[in-house]
Amino acid sequence: MARIIVVTSGKGGVGKTTTSAALSMGLALRGHRTAVVDFDIGLRNLDLIMGCERRVVYDFVNVINNEASLNQALIKDKRCENLFVLPASQTRDKDALTLEGVERILNELAETFDYIVCDSPAGIERGAHLAMYFADDAVVVTNPEVSSVRDSDRMLGLLASKSRRAELNQDPIREFLLLTRYSPQRVKLGEMLSVDDVQEILSLHLLGVIPESKAVLNASNSGNPVVIDDQSDAGQAYLDVVGRYLGEDVPHRFIEEEKKGLLGRLFGGKS
């Protein structure tokens, strides 16, 4: 049976879609058959980051409305045979998603996939609720600043009370913290919260820390999940995240300020 993972946050612009793309690609590269589903109806950015925007014919809403089959809408990734993308619609509104329709599609995906990654829209409206309702695991993405952490705390309350698992009194959704755009230098200057600060507020298992990195923007612009760029700090951090999610004991990196030698200080390094 497939494991359903929702990538969520209360605040927009924290890196949910980047994380959904990287996590799904990372799982697929490890040999797990993975589908990543864009729940952000009306905006649709996942296909851009996955580099498949020109291959979209049918979308999530078409399948819900029985205007296309799931197989017609799924886009197979050209880089990894284990990865498939179900894009969102750009022309419908969020009310096009129904609880029954989402359940039907997730059940159909669960028949042939090991993992289903749900890329949630920001906030607490309908699309975000449907993205997390059927989840087994939640990756809560937050930036190390107060408003982002506060909004994530509100999302944790919804995960605990408004999911199917909560309504059926089943084991709760497993919740993980992913801290993005982290800069130890800025923490040292008091410009952002530290990892310890965020964990003290949210009390979540730390899945990973993604350093502030130009590689994330470069990867998004080129249509490649940053996890493929294993020479960058961000790519390595997402590879670590995938390993930890799969139960491996992977030490945390990129939390402390890196001490560079003379050559490093003179010439810098790839970020």
PDB file of C-alpha atoms in Angstrom:
ATOM      1  CA  MET A   1       0.000   0.000   0.000  1.00  0.00           C
ATOM      2  CA  ALA A   2       1.317   3.424  -0.917  1.00  0.00           C
ATOM      3  CA  ARG A   3       2.416   5.923   1.712  1.00  0.00           C
ATOM      4  CA  ILE A   4       0.842   9.356   1.174  1.00  0.00           C
ATOM      5  CA  ILE A   5       3.072  12.321   2.032  1.00  0.00           C
ATOM      6  CA  VAL A   6       1.780  15.891   2.141  1.00  0.00           C
ATOM      7  CA  VAL A   7       4.285  18.740   1.815  1.00  0.00           C
ATOM      8  CA  THR A   8       2.620  21.654   3.571  1.00  0.00           C
ATOM      9  CA  SER A   9       3.001  24.968   5.393  1.00  0.00           C
ATOM     10  CA  GLY A  10       0.815  27.819   6.503  1.00  0.00           C
ATOM     11  CA  LYS A  11       2.755  30.440   4.565  1.00  0.00           C
ATOM     12  CA  GLY A  12       3.430  30.777   0.844  1.00  0.00           C
ATOM     13  CA  GLY A  13       6.868  31.028  -0.720  1.00  0.00           C
ATOM     14  CA  VAL A  14       8.701  28.803   1.766  1.00  0.00           C
ATOM     15  CA  GLY A  15       9.738  26.105  -0.718  1.00  0.00           C
ATOM     16  CA  LYS A  16       6.925  23.540  -0.712  1.00  0.00           C
ATOM     17  CA  THR A  17       6.966  22.878  -4.445  1.00  0.00           C
ATOM     18  CA  THR A  18      10.777  22.767  -4.522  1.00  0.00           C
ATOM     19  CA  THR A  19      10.596  20.260  -1.651  1.00  0.00           C
ATOM     20  CA  SER A  20       7.843  18.181  -3.313  1.00  0.00           C
ATOM     21  CA  ALA A  21       9.904  17.951  -6.501  1.00  0.00           C
ATOM     22  CA  ALA A  22      13.142  17.113  -4.662  1.00  0.00           C
ATOM     23  CA  LEU A  23      11.552  14.565  -2.301  1.00  0.00           C
ATOM     24  CA  SER A  24       9.648  12.748  -5.033  1.00  0.00           C
ATOM     25  CA  MET A  25      12.675  12.651  -7.340  1.00  0.00           C
ATOM     26  CA  GLY A  26      14.893  11.491  -4.475  1.00  0.00           C
ATOM     27  CA  LEU A  27      12.527   8.645  -3.582  1.00  0.00           C
ATOM     28  CA  ALA A  28      12.247   7.634  -7.235  1.00  0.00           C
ATOM     29  CA  LEU A  29      16.025   7.636  -7.693  1.00  0.00           C
ATOM     30  CA  ARG A  30      16.231   5.280  -4.701  1.00  0.00           C
ATOM     31  CA  GLY A  31      14.083   2.802  -6.628  1.00  0.00           C
ATOM     32  CA  HIS A  32      10.646   3.630  -5.209  1.00  0.00           C
ATOM     33  CA  ARG A  33       7.814   4.106  -7.679  1.00  0.00           C
ATOM     34  CA  THR A  34       6.621   7.617  -6.850  1.00  0.00           C
ATOM     35  CA  ALA A  35       3.845   9.957  -7.993  1.00  0.00           C
ATOM     36  CA  VAL A  36       3.858  13.679  -7.175  1.00  0.00           C
ATOM     37  CA  VAL A  37       0.508  15.481  -7.325  1.00  0.00           C
ATOM     38  CA  ASP A  38       0.026  19.254  -7.657  1.00  0.00           C
ATOM     39  CA  PHE A  39      -2.908  20.384  -5.488  1.00  0.00           C
ATOM     40  CA  ASP A  40      -2.395  24.083  -6.244  1.00  0.00           C
ATOM     41  CA  ILE A  41      -5.360  24.452  -8.612  1.00  0.00           C
ATOM     42  CA  GLY A  42      -5.258  27.689 -10.597  1.00  0.00           C
ATOM     43  CA  LEU A  43      -1.525  28.327 -10.231  1.00  0.00           C
ATOM     44  CA  ARG A  44       0.268  25.102 -11.252  1.00  0.00           C
ATOM     45  CA  ASN A  45       4.001  25.469 -10.650  1.00  0.00           C
ATOM     46  CA  LEU A  46       5.062  21.875 -10.052  1.00  0.00           C
ATOM     47  CA  ASP A  47       5.230  21.047 -13.764  1.00  0.00           C
ATOM     48  CA  LEU A  48       7.611  23.994 -14.301  1.00  0.00           C
ATOM     49  CA  ILE A  49      10.001  22.852 -11.571  1.00  0.00           C
ATOM     50  CA  MET A  50       9.794  19.278 -12.897  1.00  0.00           C
ATOM     51  CA  GLY A  51      10.511  20.514 -16.428  1.00  0.00           C
ATOM     52  CA  CYS A  52       7.415  18.932 -17.981  1.00  0.00           C
ATOM     53  CA  GLU A  53       5.169  21.970 -18.554  1.00  0.00           C
ATOM     54  CA  ARG A  54       5.094  21.439 -22.340  1.00  0.00           C
ATOM     55  CA  ARG A  55       3.919  17.857 -21.911  1.00  0.00           C
ATOM     56  CA  VAL A  56       0.744  18.667 -19.954  1.00  0.00           C
ATOM     57  CA  VAL A  57      -2.330  17.514 -21.889  1.00  0.00           C
ATOM     58  CA  TYR A  58      -4.736  16.507 -19.119  1.00  0.00           C
ATOM     59  CA  ASP A  59      -4.635  17.504 -15.464  1.00  0.00           C
ATOM     60  CA  PHE A  60      -5.838  16.598 -11.973  1.00  0.00           C
ATOM     61  CA  VAL A  61      -9.265  18.228 -12.464  1.00  0.00           C
ATOM     62  CA  ASN A  62      -9.795  16.485 -15.816  1.00  0.00           C
ATOM     63  CA  VAL A  63      -9.356  13.150 -14.031  1.00  0.00           C
ATOM     64  CA  ILE A  64     -11.678  14.120 -11.156  1.00  0.00           C
ATOM     65  CA  ASN A  65     -14.349  15.147 -13.702  1.00  0.00           C
ATOM     66  CA  ASN A  66     -13.873  11.910 -15.684  1.00  0.00           C
ATOM     67  CA  GLU A  67     -12.739  13.926 -18.715  1.00  0.00           C
ATOM     68  CA  ALA A  68      -9.534  11.852 -18.860  1.00  0.00           C
ATOM     69  CA  SER A  69      -8.137   8.717 -17.272  1.00  0.00           C
ATOM     70  CA  LEU A  70      -5.401   8.837 -14.665  1.00  0.00           C
ATOM     71  CA  ASN A  71      -2.982   7.195 -17.094  1.00  0.00           C
ATOM     72  CA  GLN A  72      -3.691   9.907 -19.659  1.00  0.00           C
ATOM     73  CA  ALA A  73      -2.941  12.687 -17.182  1.00  0.00           C
ATOM     74  CA  LEU A  74       0.165  11.217 -15.512  1.00  0.00           C
ATOM     75  CA  ILE A  75       3.436  12.465 -17.012  1.00  0.00           C
ATOM     76  CA  LYS A  76       6.381  10.088 -16.823  1.00  0.00           C
ATOM     77  CA  ASP A  77       9.630  11.824 -15.920  1.00  0.00           C
ATOM     78  CA  LYS A  78      12.264  11.594 -18.643  1.00  0.00           C
ATOM     79  CA  ARG A  79      15.150  11.380 -16.157  1.00  0.00           C
ATOM     80  CA  CYS A  80      13.792   8.659 -13.870  1.00  0.00           C
ATOM     81  CA  GLU A  81      11.439   5.882 -14.896  1.00  0.00           C
ATOM     82  CA  ASN A  82      10.054   5.549 -11.355  1.00  0.00           C
ATOM     83  CA  LEU A  83       8.691   9.109 -11.188  1.00  0.00           C
ATOM     84  CA  PHE A  84       5.327  10.413 -12.474  1.00  0.00           C
ATOM     85  CA  VAL A  85       3.763  13.885 -12.226  1.00  0.00           C
ATOM     86  CA  LEU A  86       0.038  14.673 -11.987  1.00  0.00           C
ATOM     87  CA  PRO A  87      -0.231  18.395 -12.827  1.00  0.00           C
ATOM     88  CA  ALA A  88      -2.829  20.834 -11.530  1.00  0.00           C
ATOM     89  CA  SER A  89      -5.235  22.800 -13.704  1.00  0.00           C
ATOM     90  CA  GLN A  90      -4.433  26.421 -14.521  1.00  0.00           C
ATOM     91  CA  THR A  91      -7.935  27.303 -15.667  1.00  0.00           C
ATOM     92  CA  ARG A  92     -10.186  26.023 -12.852  1.00  0.00           C
ATOM     93  CA  ASP A  93     -10.660  27.292  -9.325  1.00  0.00           C
ATOM     94  CA  LYS A  94      -9.967  25.371  -6.146  1.00  0.00           C
ATOM     95  CA  ASP A  95     -13.606  24.325  -5.771  1.00  0.00           C
ATOM     96  CA  ALA A  96     -13.031  21.928  -8.675  1.00  0.00           C
ATOM     97  CA  LEU A  97     -11.452  19.517  -6.184  1.00  0.00           C
ATOM     98  CA  THR A  98     -13.855  17.293  -4.243  1.00  0.00           C
ATOM     99  CA  LEU A  99     -13.153  15.010  -1.304  1.00  0.00           C
ATOM    100  CA  GLU A 100     -14.634  12.035  -3.161  1.00  0.00           C
ATOM    101  CA  GLY A 101     -12.687  12.802  -6.328  1.00  0.00           C
ATOM    102  CA  VAL A 102      -9.368  13.184  -4.502  1.00  0.00           C
ATOM    103  CA  GLU A 103      -9.954   9.957  -2.585  1.00  0.00           C
ATOM    104  CA  ARG A 104     -10.727   8.069  -5.785  1.00  0.00           C
ATOM    105  CA  ILE A 105      -7.557   9.264  -7.505  1.00  0.00           C
ATOM    106  CA  LEU A 106      -5.325   8.609  -4.488  1.00  0.00           C
ATOM    107  CA  ASN A 107      -6.768   5.108  -4.155  1.00  0.00           C
ATOM    108  CA  GLU A 108      -6.068   4.450  -7.828  1.00  0.00           C
ATOM    109  CA  LEU A 109      -2.506   5.752  -7.503  1.00  0.00           C
ATOM    110  CA  ALA A 110      -1.994   3.629  -4.389  1.00  0.00           C
ATOM    111  CA  GLU A 111      -2.555   0.479  -6.416  1.00  0.00           C
ATOM    112  CA  THR A 112       0.676   0.953  -8.405  1.00  0.00           C
ATOM    113  CA  PHE A 113       2.867   3.426  -6.497  1.00  0.00           C
ATOM    114  CA  ASP A 114       4.990   3.141  -3.349  1.00  0.00           C
ATOM    115  CA  TYR A 115       4.822   6.842  -2.454  1.00  0.00           C
ATOM    116  CA  ILE A 116       2.383   9.614  -3.345  1.00  0.00           C
ATOM    117  CA  VAL A 117       3.720  13.118  -2.659  1.00  0.00           C
ATOM    118  CA  CYS A 118       1.012  15.804  -2.408  1.00  0.00           C
ATOM    119  CA  ASP A 119       2.257  19.330  -3.128  1.00  0.00           C
ATOM    120  CA  SER A 120      -0.099  21.492  -1.070  1.00  0.00           C
ATOM    121  CA  PRO A 121      -1.040  25.102  -1.744  1.00  0.00           C
ATOM    122  CA  ALA A 122      -0.291  27.579   1.024  1.00  0.00           C
ATOM    123  CA  GLY A 123      -2.800  28.486   3.690  1.00  0.00           C
ATOM    124  CA  ILE A 124      -5.701  26.625   5.218  1.00  0.00           C
ATOM    125  CA  GLU A 125      -8.313  26.786   2.451  1.00  0.00           C
ATOM    126  CA  ARG A 126      -9.916  23.895   0.567  1.00  0.00           C
ATOM    127  CA  GLY A 127      -6.964  22.841  -1.582  1.00  0.00           C
ATOM    128  CA  ALA A 128      -4.629  22.649   1.396  1.00  0.00           C
ATOM    129  CA  HIS A 129      -7.197  20.719   3.435  1.00  0.00           C
ATOM    130  CA  LEU A 130      -7.727  18.160   0.663  1.00  0.00           C
ATOM    131  CA  ALA A 131      -3.971  17.783   0.161  1.00  0.00           C
ATOM    132  CA  MET A 132      -3.444  16.837   3.792  1.00  0.00           C
ATOM    133  CA  TYR A 133      -6.725  15.042   4.569  1.00  0.00           C
ATOM    134  CA  PHE A 134      -5.626  11.575   3.393  1.00  0.00           C
ATOM    135  CA  ALA A 135      -1.953  11.913   4.411  1.00  0.00           C
ATOM    136  CA  ASP A 136       0.045   9.341   6.335  1.00  0.00           C
ATOM    137  CA  ASP A 137       3.040  11.653   6.721  1.00  0.00           C
ATOM    138  CA  ALA A 138       3.407  15.443   6.674  1.00  0.00           C
ATOM    139  CA  VAL A 139       6.532  17.403   5.838  1.00  0.00           C
ATOM    140  CA  VAL A 140       5.979  20.850   7.342  1.00  0.00           C
ATOM    141  CA  VAL A 141       8.148  23.336   5.469  1.00  0.00           C
ATOM    142  CA  THR A 142       9.061  26.572   7.189  1.00  0.00           C
ATOM    143  CA  ASN A 143      11.570  29.387   6.893  1.00  0.00           C
ATOM    144  CA  PRO A 144      13.472  30.419  10.035  1.00  0.00           C
ATOM    145  CA  GLU A 145      11.422  33.554  10.660  1.00  0.00           C
ATOM    146  CA  VAL A 146       8.631  34.191  13.146  1.00  0.00           C
ATOM    147  CA  SER A 147       5.593  34.579  10.862  1.00  0.00           C
ATOM    148  CA  SER A 148       6.462  31.439   8.888  1.00  0.00           C
ATOM    149  CA  VAL A 149       6.905  29.380  12.047  1.00  0.00           C
ATOM    150  CA  ARG A 150       3.661  30.717  13.556  1.00  0.00           C
ATOM    151  CA  ASP A 151       1.714  29.790  10.407  1.00  0.00           C
ATOM    152  CA  SER A 152       3.256  26.310  10.451  1.00  0.00           C
ATOM    153  CA  ASP A 153       2.151  25.896  14.055  1.00  0.00           C
ATOM    154  CA  ARG A 154      -1.418  26.603  12.961  1.00  0.00           C
ATOM    155  CA  MET A 155      -1.103  23.989  10.217  1.00  0.00           C
ATOM    156  CA  LEU A 156       0.008  21.417  12.803  1.00  0.00           C
ATOM    157  CA  GLY A 157      -3.275  21.962  14.626  1.00  0.00           C
ATOM    158  CA  LEU A 158      -5.200  21.161  11.445  1.00  0.00           C
ATOM    159  CA  LEU A 159      -3.108  18.051  10.762  1.00  0.00           C
ATOM    160  CA  ALA A 160      -3.914  16.828  14.260  1.00  0.00           C
ATOM    161  CA  SER A 161      -7.651  17.503  14.077  1.00  0.00           C
ATOM    162  CA  LYS A 162      -8.926  17.701  10.475  1.00  0.00           C
ATOM    163  CA  SER A 163      -7.333  14.680   8.782  1.00  0.00           C
ATOM    164  CA  ARG A 164      -8.978  11.345   8.018  1.00  0.00           C
ATOM    165  CA  ARG A 165      -6.694   9.664  10.534  1.00  0.00           C
ATOM    166  CA  ALA A 166      -7.892  12.075  13.234  1.00  0.00           C
ATOM    167  CA  GLU A 167     -11.558  11.600  12.341  1.00  0.00           C
ATOM    168  CA  LEU A 168     -11.232   7.799  12.415  1.00  0.00           C
ATOM    169  CA  ASN A 169      -9.163   7.814  15.642  1.00  0.00           C
ATOM    170  CA  GLN A 170      -6.272   6.106  13.852  1.00  0.00           C
ATOM    171  CA  ASP A 171      -2.576   6.627  14.526  1.00  0.00           C
ATOM    172  CA  PRO A 172      -1.818  10.322  13.952  1.00  0.00           C
ATOM    173  CA  ILE A 173      -0.066  11.630  10.862  1.00  0.00           C
ATOM    174  CA  ARG A 174       3.707  11.418  11.249  1.00  0.00           C
ATOM    175  CA  GLU A 175       4.955  15.011  11.235  1.00  0.00           C
ATOM    176  CA  PHE A 176       8.404  16.148  10.137  1.00  0.00           C
ATOM    177  CA  LEU A 177      10.026  19.586  10.154  1.00  0.00           C
ATOM    178  CA  LEU A 178      11.935  20.833   7.116  1.00  0.00           C
ATOM    179  CA  LEU A 179      13.707  24.146   7.592  1.00  0.00           C
ATOM    180  CA  THR A 180      14.481  25.940   4.325  1.00  0.00           C
ATOM    181  CA  ARG A 181      16.594  28.956   3.302  1.00  0.00           C
ATOM    182  CA  TYR A 182      18.723  28.570   6.408  1.00  0.00           C
ATOM    183  CA  SER A 183      21.840  30.667   6.905  1.00  0.00           C
ATOM    184  CA  PRO A 184      24.027  30.049   9.973  1.00  0.00           C
ATOM    185  CA  GLN A 185      25.716  33.404   9.311  1.00  0.00           C
ATOM    186  CA  ARG A 186      22.388  35.268   9.529  1.00  0.00           C
ATOM    187  CA  VAL A 187      21.418  33.287  12.630  1.00  0.00           C
ATOM    188  CA  LYS A 188      24.675  34.419  14.218  1.00  0.00           C
ATOM    189  CA  LEU A 189      23.781  38.033  13.383  1.00  0.00           C
ATOM    190  CA  GLY A 190      20.334  37.611  14.915  1.00  0.00           C
ATOM    191  CA  GLU A 191      18.564  38.065  11.573  1.00  0.00           C
ATOM    192  CA  MET A 192      16.754  34.720  11.642  1.00  0.00           C
ATOM    193  CA  LEU A 193      15.738  32.018  14.102  1.00  0.00           C
ATOM    194  CA  SER A 194      18.085  29.143  14.864  1.00  0.00           C
ATOM    195  CA  VAL A 195      17.194  25.478  14.384  1.00  0.00           C
ATOM    196  CA  ASP A 196      16.813  25.152  18.159  1.00  0.00           C
ATOM    197  CA  ASP A 197      14.476  28.164  18.253  1.00  0.00           C
ATOM    198  CA  VAL A 198      12.186  26.658  15.603  1.00  0.00           C
ATOM    199  CA  GLN A 199      12.187  23.207  17.195  1.00  0.00           C
ATOM    200  CA  GLU A 200      11.361  24.713  20.587  1.00  0.00           C
ATOM    201  CA  ILE A 201       8.269  26.383  19.079  1.00  0.00           C
ATOM    202  CA  LEU A 202       7.052  23.528  16.874  1.00  0.00           C
ATOM    203  CA  SER A 203       8.372  20.440  18.733  1.00  0.00           C
ATOM    204  CA  LEU A 204       8.752  18.410  15.540  1.00  0.00           C
ATOM    205  CA  HIS A 205      11.193  15.734  14.405  1.00  0.00           C
ATOM    206  CA  LEU A 206      13.791  17.534  12.263  1.00  0.00           C
ATOM    207  CA  LEU A 207      13.875  15.962   8.826  1.00  0.00           C
ATOM    208  CA  GLY A 208      16.420  18.362   7.436  1.00  0.00           C
ATOM    209  CA  VAL A 209      17.861  21.850   7.050  1.00  0.00           C
ATOM    210  CA  ILE A 210      18.134  23.235   3.532  1.00  0.00           C
ATOM    211  CA  PRO A 211      20.731  25.999   3.292  1.00  0.00           C
ATOM    212  CA  GLU A 212      20.094  29.267   1.510  1.00  0.00           C
ATOM    213  CA  SER A 213      21.421  28.540  -1.968  1.00  0.00           C
ATOM    214  CA  LYS A 214      21.432  29.950  -5.492  1.00  0.00           C
ATOM    215  CA  ALA A 215      21.282  26.340  -6.694  1.00  0.00           C
ATOM    216  CA  VAL A 216      17.579  26.170  -5.766  1.00  0.00           C
ATOM    217  CA  LEU A 217      16.657  29.053  -8.071  1.00  0.00           C
ATOM    218  CA  ASN A 218      18.926  27.761 -10.829  1.00  0.00           C
ATOM    219  CA  ALA A 219      17.358  24.312 -10.603  1.00  0.00           C
ATOM    220  CA  SER A 220      13.817  25.710 -10.697  1.00  0.00           C
ATOM    221  CA  ASN A 221      14.585  27.880 -13.710  1.00  0.00           C
ATOM    222  CA  SER A 222      16.061  24.918 -15.587  1.00  0.00           C
ATOM    223  CA  GLY A 223      13.198  22.547 -14.746  1.00  0.00           C
ATOM    224  CA  ASN A 224      15.353  20.185 -12.704  1.00  0.00           C
ATOM    225  CA  PRO A 225      14.624  19.200  -9.087  1.00  0.00           C
ATOM    226  CA  VAL A 226      17.564  20.516  -7.056  1.00  0.00           C
ATOM    227  CA  VAL A 227      18.171  17.057  -5.557  1.00  0.00           C
ATOM    228  CA  ILE A 228      19.737  16.100  -8.913  1.00  0.00           C
ATOM    229  CA  ASP A 229      22.467  18.709  -8.354  1.00  0.00           C
ATOM    230  CA  ASP A 230      24.439  16.667  -5.854  1.00  0.00           C
ATOM    231  CA  GLN A 231      27.384  19.088  -6.067  1.00  0.00           C
ATOM    232  CA  SER A 232      25.385  21.881  -4.404  1.00  0.00           C
ATOM    233  CA  ASP A 233      24.747  22.200  -0.675  1.00  0.00           C
ATOM    234  CA  ALA A 234      20.991  22.303  -1.260  1.00  0.00           C
ATOM    235  CA  GLY A 235      21.068  19.196  -3.442  1.00  0.00           C
ATOM    236  CA  GLN A 236      23.098  17.307  -0.843  1.00  0.00           C
ATOM    237  CA  ALA A 237      20.744  18.488   1.917  1.00  0.00           C
ATOM    238  CA  TYR A 238      17.716  17.124   0.045  1.00  0.00           C
ATOM    239  CA  LEU A 239      19.507  13.812  -0.540  1.00  0.00           C
ATOM    240  CA  ASP A 240      20.049  13.673   3.236  1.00  0.00           C
ATOM    241  CA  VAL A 241      16.334  14.376   3.762  1.00  0.00           C
ATOM    242  CA  VAL A 242      15.346  11.452   1.547  1.00  0.00           C
ATOM    243  CA  GLY A 243      17.695   9.137   3.453  1.00  0.00           C
ATOM    244  CA  ARG A 244      16.328  10.232   6.833  1.00  0.00           C
ATOM    245  CA  TYR A 245      12.741   9.848   5.650  1.00  0.00           C
ATOM    246  CA  LEU A 246      13.561   6.268   4.612  1.00  0.00           C
ATOM    247  CA  GLY A 247      14.821   5.574   8.120  1.00  0.00           C
ATOM    248  CA  GLU A 248      18.556   5.964   7.633  1.00  0.00           C
ATOM    249  CA  ASP A 249      20.764   7.520  10.305  1.00  0.00           C
ATOM    250  CA  VAL A 250      22.101  10.535   8.410  1.00  0.00           C
ATOM    251  CA  PRO A 251      23.916  13.245  10.414  1.00  0.00           C
ATOM    252  CA  HIS A 252      22.557  16.771  10.037  1.00  0.00           C
ATOM    253  CA  ARG A 253      24.656  19.216   8.033  1.00  0.00           C
ATOM    254  CA  PHE A 254      24.526  22.913   7.121  1.00  0.00           C
ATOM    255  CA  ILE A 255      23.391  23.941  10.617  1.00  0.00           C
ATOM    256  CA  GLU A 256      26.705  25.398  11.766  1.00  0.00           C
ATOM    257  CA  GLU A 257      28.714  28.066  10.008  1.00  0.00           C
ATOM    258  CA  GLU A 258      31.309  26.426   7.789  1.00  0.00           C
ATOM    259  CA  LYS A 259      34.879  27.237   8.714  1.00  0.00           C
ATOM    260  CA  LYS A 260      36.774  27.825   5.486  1.00  0.00           C
ATOM    261  CA  GLY A 261      40.490  27.684   5.005  1.00  0.00           C
ATOM    262  CA  LEU A 262      42.478  30.445   3.310  1.00  0.00           C
ATOM    263  CA  LEU A 263      41.635  29.269  -0.225  1.00  0.00           C
ATOM    264  CA  GLY A 264      37.953  28.973   0.667  1.00  0.00           C
ATOM    265  CA  ARG A 265      37.890  32.514   2.024  1.00  0.00           C
ATOM    266  CA  LEU A 266      39.642  33.832  -1.062  1.00  0.00           C
ATOM    267  CA  PHE A 267      37.656  31.998  -3.707  1.00  0.00           C
ATOM    268  CA  GLY A 268      34.419  30.957  -1.954  1.00  0.00           C
ATOM    269  CA  GLY A 269      32.619  27.786  -2.920  1.00  0.00           C
ATOM    270  CA  LYS A 270      29.636  26.549  -4.851  1.00  0.00           C
ATOM    271  CA  SER A 271      26.395  26.976  -2.989  1.00  0.00           C
TER     272      SER A 271
END
